mmCIF file of C-alpha atoms in Angstrom:
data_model
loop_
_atom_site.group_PDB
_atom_site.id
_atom_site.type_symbol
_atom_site.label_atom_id
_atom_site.label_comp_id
_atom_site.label_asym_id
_atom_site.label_seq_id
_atom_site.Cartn_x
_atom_site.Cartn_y
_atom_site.Cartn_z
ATOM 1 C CA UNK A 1 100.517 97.650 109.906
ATOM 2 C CA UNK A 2 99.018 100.104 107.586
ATOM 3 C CA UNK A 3 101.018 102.244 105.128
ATOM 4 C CA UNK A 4 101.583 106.101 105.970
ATOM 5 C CA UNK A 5 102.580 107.581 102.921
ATOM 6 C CA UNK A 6 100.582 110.808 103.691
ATOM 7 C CA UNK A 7 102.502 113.738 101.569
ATOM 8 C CA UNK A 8 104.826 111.536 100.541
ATOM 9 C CA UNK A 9 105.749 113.219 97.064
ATOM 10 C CA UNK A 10 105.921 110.447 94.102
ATOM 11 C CA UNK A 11 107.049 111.261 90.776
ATOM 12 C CA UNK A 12 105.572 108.844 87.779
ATOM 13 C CA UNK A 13 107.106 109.476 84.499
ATOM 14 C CA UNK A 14 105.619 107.373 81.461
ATOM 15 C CA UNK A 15 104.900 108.365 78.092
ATOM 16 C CA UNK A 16 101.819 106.296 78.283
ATOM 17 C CA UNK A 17 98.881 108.033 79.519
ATOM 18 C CA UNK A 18 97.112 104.525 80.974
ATOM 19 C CA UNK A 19 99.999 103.879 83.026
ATOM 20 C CA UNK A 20 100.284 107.334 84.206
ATOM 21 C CA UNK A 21 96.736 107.033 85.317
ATOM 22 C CA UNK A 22 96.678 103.582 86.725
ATOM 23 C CA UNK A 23 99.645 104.245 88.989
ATOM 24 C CA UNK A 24 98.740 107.686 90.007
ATOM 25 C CA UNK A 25 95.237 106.454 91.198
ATOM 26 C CA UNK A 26 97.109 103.968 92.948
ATOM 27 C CA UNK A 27 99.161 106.175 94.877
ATOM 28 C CA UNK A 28 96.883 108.703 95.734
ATOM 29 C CA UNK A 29 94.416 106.291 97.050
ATOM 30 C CA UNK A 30 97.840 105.345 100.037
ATOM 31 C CA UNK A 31 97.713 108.607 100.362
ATOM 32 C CA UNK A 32 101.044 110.120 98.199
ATOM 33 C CA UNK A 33 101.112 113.309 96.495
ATOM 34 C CA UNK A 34 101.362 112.217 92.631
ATOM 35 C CA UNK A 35 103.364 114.455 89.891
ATOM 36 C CA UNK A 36 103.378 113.051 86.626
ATOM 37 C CA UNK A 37 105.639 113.485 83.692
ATOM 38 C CA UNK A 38 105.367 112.762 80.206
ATOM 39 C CA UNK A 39 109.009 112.557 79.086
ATOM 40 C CA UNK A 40 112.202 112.991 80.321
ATOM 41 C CA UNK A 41 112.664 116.638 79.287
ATOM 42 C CA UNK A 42 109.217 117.553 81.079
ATOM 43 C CA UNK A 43 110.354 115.413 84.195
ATOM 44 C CA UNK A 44 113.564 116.641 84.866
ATOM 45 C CA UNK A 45 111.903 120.359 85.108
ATOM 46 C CA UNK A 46 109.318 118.773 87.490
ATOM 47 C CA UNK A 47 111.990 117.081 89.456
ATOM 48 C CA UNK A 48 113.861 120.212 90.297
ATOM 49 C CA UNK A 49 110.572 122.184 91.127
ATOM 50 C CA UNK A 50 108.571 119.195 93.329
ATOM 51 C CA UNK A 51 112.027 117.267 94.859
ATOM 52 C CA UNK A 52 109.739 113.939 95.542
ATOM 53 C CA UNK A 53 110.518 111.446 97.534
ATOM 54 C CA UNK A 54 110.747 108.343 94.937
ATOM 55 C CA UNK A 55 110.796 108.414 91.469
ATOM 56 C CA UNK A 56 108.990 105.794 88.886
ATOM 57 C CA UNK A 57 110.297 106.005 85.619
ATOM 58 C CA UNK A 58 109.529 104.199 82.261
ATOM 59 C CA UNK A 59 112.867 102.920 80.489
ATOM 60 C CA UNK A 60 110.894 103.017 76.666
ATOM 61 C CA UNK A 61 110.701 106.573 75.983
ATOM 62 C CA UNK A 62 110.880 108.962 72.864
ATOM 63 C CA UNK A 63 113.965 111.993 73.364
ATOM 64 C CA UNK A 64 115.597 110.866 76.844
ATOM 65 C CA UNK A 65 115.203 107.190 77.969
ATOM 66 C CA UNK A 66 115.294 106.605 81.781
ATOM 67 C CA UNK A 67 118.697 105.570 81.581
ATOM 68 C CA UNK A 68 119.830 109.267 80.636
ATOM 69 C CA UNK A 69 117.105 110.274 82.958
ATOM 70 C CA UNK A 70 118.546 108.136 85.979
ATOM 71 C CA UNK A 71 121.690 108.811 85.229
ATOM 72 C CA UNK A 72 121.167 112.421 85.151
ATOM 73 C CA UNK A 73 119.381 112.638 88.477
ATOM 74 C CA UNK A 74 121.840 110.400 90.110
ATOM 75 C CA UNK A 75 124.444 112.764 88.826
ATOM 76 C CA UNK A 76 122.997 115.633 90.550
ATOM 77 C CA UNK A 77 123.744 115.888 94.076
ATOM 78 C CA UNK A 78 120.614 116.849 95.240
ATOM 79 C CA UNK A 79 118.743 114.257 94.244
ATOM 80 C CA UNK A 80 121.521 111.200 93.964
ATOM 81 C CA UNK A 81 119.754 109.534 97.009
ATOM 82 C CA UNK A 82 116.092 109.968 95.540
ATOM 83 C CA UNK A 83 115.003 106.692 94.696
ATOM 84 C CA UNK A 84 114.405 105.736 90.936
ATOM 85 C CA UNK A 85 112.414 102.599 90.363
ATOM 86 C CA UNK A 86 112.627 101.656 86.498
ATOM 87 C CA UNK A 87 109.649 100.305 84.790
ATOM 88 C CA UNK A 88 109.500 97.916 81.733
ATOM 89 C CA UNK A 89 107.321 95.929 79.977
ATOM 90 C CA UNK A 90 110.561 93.771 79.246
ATOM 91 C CA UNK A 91 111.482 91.208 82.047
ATOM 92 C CA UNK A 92 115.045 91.505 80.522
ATOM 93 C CA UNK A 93 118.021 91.031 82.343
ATOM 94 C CA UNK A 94 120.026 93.163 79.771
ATOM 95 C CA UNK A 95 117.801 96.140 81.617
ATOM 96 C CA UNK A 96 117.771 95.706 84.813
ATOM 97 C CA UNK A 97 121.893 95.271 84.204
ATOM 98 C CA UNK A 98 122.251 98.985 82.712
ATOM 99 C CA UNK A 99 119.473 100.034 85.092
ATOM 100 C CA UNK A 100 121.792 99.285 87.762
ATOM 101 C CA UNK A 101 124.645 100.916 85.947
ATOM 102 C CA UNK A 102 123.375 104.227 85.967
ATOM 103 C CA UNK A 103 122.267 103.699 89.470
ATOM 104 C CA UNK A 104 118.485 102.428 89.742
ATOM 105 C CA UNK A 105 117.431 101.566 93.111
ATOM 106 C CA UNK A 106 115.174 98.761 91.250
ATOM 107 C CA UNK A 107 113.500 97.572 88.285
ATOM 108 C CA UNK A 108 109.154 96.774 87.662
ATOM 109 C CA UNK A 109 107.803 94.757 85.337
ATOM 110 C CA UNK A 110 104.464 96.497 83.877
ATOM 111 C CA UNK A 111 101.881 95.776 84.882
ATOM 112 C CA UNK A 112 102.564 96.298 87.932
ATOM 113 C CA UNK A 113 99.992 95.453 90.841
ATOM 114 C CA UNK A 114 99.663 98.046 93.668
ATOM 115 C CA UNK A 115 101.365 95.887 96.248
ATOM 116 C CA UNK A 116 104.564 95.944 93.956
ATOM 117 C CA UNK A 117 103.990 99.666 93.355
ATOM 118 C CA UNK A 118 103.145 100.373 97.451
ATOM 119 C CA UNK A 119 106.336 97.601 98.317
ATOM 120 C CA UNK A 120 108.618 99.340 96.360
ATOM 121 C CA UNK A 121 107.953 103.015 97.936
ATOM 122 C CA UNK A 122 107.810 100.900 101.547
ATOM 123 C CA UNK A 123 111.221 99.522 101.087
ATOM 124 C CA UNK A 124 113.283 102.813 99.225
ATOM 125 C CA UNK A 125 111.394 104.999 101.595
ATOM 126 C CA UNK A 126 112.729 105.236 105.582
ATOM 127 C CA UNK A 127 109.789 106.706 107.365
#
């Protein structure tokens, strides 16, 4: 069974640039339609303008942290069923707790290979 994740719209928001790159080549080699973010301020404008499909989001981040991002996107009734996969370099359970308190759909540990990037769109996203 191959993957069809033609136009599928995939948001990536990291502060670093590597991991930024490494997923979006990732994703656009199955075929998804990448935006990128740098912060939370800059993704939440993106958010409202692209609507994707599944959202990746880094929980270390300078001004908002993805907990105050989640939280704000699963606060917003257009997007509460968007899927927001958190992103760590911390296996900690402390995180993926309060990840699932503001309503992540699940939690990455960086790095991440490309089956655990691809499994997580395949399993969030009904197509």
């Amino acid at each position: 069974m191959t993957d069809n994740f033609q136009d599928l719209k995939v948001m990536v928001i990291d502060d670093s640039k590597t991991i930024r790159r490494t997923a979006e080549t990732l994703l656009k080699k199955a075929g998804c339609e990448v935006i990128t973010a740098t912060d939370g301020f800059d993704a939440l404008a993106k958010i409202a303008d692209s609507k994707p499909s599944i959202i990746f989001v880094d929980i270390m981040m300078p001004r908002l942290d993805s907990y105050q991002i989640c939280a704000l996107i699963k606060n917003n009734s257009a997007f509460k069923s968007t899927p927001v996969i958190m992103l760590s370099s911390k296996d900690g359970l402390f995180d993926k707790a309060k990840g699932r308190i503001v309503g992540s759909d699940e939690y990455l540990t960086k790095p991440f290979s490309k089956d655990e990037l691809l499994g997580a769109i395949r399993q969030h996203i009904s197509g």
